[in-house]
XYZ file of C-alpha atoms in Angstrom:
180
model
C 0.000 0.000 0.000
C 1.821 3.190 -1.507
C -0.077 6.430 -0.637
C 1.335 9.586 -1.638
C 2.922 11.816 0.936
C 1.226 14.631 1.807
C 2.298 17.702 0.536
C 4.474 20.211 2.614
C 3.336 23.157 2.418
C 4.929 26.589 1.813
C 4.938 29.227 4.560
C 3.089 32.279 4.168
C 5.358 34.045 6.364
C 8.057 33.364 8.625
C 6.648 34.956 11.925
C 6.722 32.587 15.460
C 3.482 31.101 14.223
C 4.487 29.708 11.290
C 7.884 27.933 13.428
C 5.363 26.701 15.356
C 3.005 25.074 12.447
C 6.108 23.576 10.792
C 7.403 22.141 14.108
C 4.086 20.307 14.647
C 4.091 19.477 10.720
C 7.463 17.629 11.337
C 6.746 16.135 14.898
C 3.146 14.823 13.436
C 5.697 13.367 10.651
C 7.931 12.170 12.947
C 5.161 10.204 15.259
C 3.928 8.453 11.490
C 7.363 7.433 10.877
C 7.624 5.975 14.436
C 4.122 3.906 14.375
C 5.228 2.151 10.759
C 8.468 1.338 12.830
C 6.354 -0.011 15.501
C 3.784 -1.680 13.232
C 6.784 -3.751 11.320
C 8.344 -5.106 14.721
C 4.555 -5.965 16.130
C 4.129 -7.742 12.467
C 7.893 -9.891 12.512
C 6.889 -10.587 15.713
C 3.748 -11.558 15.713
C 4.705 -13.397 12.194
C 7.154 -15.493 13.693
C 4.631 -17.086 16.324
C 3.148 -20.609 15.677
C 0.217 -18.780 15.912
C -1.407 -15.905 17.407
C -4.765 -15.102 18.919
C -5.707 -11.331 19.285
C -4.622 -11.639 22.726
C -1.337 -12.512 21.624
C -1.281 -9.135 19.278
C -2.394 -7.128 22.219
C 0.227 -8.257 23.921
C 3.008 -7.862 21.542
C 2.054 -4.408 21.202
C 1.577 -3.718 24.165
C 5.466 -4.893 24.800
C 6.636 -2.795 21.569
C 4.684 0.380 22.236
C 7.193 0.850 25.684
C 10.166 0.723 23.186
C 12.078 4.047 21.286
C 12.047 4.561 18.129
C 15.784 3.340 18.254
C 14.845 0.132 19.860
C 12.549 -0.683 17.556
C 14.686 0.054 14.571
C 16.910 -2.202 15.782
C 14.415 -4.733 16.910
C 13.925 -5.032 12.969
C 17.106 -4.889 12.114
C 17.557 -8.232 13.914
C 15.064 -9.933 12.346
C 14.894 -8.294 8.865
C 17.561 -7.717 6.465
C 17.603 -3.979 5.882
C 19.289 -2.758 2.476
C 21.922 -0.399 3.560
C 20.414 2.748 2.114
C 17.304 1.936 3.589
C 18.515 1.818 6.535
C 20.909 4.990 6.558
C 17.603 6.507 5.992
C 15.811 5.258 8.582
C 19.031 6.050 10.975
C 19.230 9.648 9.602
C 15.078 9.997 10.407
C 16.216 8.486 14.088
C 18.756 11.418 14.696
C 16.256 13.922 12.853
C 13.975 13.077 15.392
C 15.704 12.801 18.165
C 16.988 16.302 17.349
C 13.237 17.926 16.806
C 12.184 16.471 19.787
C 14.905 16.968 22.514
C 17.287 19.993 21.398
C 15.410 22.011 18.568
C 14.218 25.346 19.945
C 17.519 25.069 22.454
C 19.770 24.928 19.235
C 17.660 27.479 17.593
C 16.816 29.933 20.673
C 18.842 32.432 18.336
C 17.417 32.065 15.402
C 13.779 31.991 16.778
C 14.747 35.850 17.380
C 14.902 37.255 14.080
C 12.929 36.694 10.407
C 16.010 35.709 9.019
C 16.404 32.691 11.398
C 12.972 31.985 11.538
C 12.999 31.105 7.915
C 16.219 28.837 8.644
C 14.639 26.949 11.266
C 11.078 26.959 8.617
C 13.448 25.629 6.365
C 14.916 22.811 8.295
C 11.652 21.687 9.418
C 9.939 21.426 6.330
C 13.707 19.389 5.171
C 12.939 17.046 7.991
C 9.689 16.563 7.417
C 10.403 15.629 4.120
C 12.820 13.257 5.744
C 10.327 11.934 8.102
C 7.755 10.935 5.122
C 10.390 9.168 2.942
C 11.453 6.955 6.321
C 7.739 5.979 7.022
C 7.368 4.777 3.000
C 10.505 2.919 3.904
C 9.411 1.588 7.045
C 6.434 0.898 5.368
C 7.396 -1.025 2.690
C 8.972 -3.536 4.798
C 5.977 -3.539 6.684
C 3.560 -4.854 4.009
C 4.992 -7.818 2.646
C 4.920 -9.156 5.843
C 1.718 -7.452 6.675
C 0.153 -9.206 3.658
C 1.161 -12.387 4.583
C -0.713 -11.991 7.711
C -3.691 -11.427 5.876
C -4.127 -7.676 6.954
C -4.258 -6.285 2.941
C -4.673 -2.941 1.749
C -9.026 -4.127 1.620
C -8.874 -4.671 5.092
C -6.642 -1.388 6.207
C -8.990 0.553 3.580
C -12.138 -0.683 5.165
C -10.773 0.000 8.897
C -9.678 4.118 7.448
C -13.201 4.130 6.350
C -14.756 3.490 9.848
C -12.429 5.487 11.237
C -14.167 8.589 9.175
C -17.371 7.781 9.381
C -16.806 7.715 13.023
C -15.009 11.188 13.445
C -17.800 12.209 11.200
C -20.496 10.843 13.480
C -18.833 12.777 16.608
C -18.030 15.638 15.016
C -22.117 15.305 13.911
C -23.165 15.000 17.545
C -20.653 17.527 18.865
C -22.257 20.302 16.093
C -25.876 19.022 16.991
C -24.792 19.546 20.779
C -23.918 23.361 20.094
C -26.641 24.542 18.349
């Protein structure tokens, strides 16, 4: 299953807001590429069981949810043979994120001060995110093979997405119907 990435947008200006949108552009990026890392180890995992119950997926994830996003790269590493630049990749996304998350605005406190450095730090953000997209169609396509096997196919993640939106739908229905 190959979706396109979504497109990252241009800024409209490069005022405090707009650091702030792109940093939560990249971190929302960053938490994608992290769940298709966690959804191949819970899938080699649960593939490599004689068999497995959905008590036995529960579990697994519940195990794999507690690990970082390093730990679980290298949780598939062990069981997967990763093609070198798919895996520099996914290492480079690791640091990326590691970066966004602990030391961004610390490395940046500077640059947050003036338009000029804004624009650097818009810049970097939308690079990463960029980064962050191309790791989770990596991570991804390691993913379905095994995925496949499984049985969980694209019909099956397709008709789960579409629950999931009629769902929001239906809240966001009752929520509107509550306010007026």
């Amino acid at each position: 299953m190959d979706s396109p990435p979504l497109a990252i947008p241009s800024p409209e200006s490069h005022d405090v807001k707009e650091v702030f949108a792109f940093f939560g552009l990249a971190a929302y990026h960053a938490q994608v590429f992290e769940q298709a890392a966690l959804h191949l180890v819970a899938a080699l995992e649960v593939f490599s069981l004689s068999s497995s119950s959905a008590r036995t997926v529960d579990s697994v994830y519940g195990e794999i949810e507690k690990q970082t996003l390093g730990q679980l790269l290298n949780a598939a590493r062990r069981v997967v043979a990763i093609d070198p630049t798919i895996d520099n990749l996914l290492s480079d996304a690791l640091r990326e994120r590691n970066e966004l998350v602990h030391r961004f605005f610390e490395q940046n406190s500077e640059n947050f001060i003036v338009e000029s450095g804004r624009k650097a730090m818009i810049d970097r953000l939308r690079g990463v995110t960029d980064l962050f997209q191309r790791a989770d169609r990596a991570a991804s396509d390691l993913f379905w093979p095994i995925s496949t096997a499984m049985g969980v196919t694209e019909e099956v993640v397709n008709r789960t997405f579409d629950r999931m939106i009629r769902d929001a739908q239906t809240r966001e229905a009752a929520l509107a119907s509550a306010q007026s």
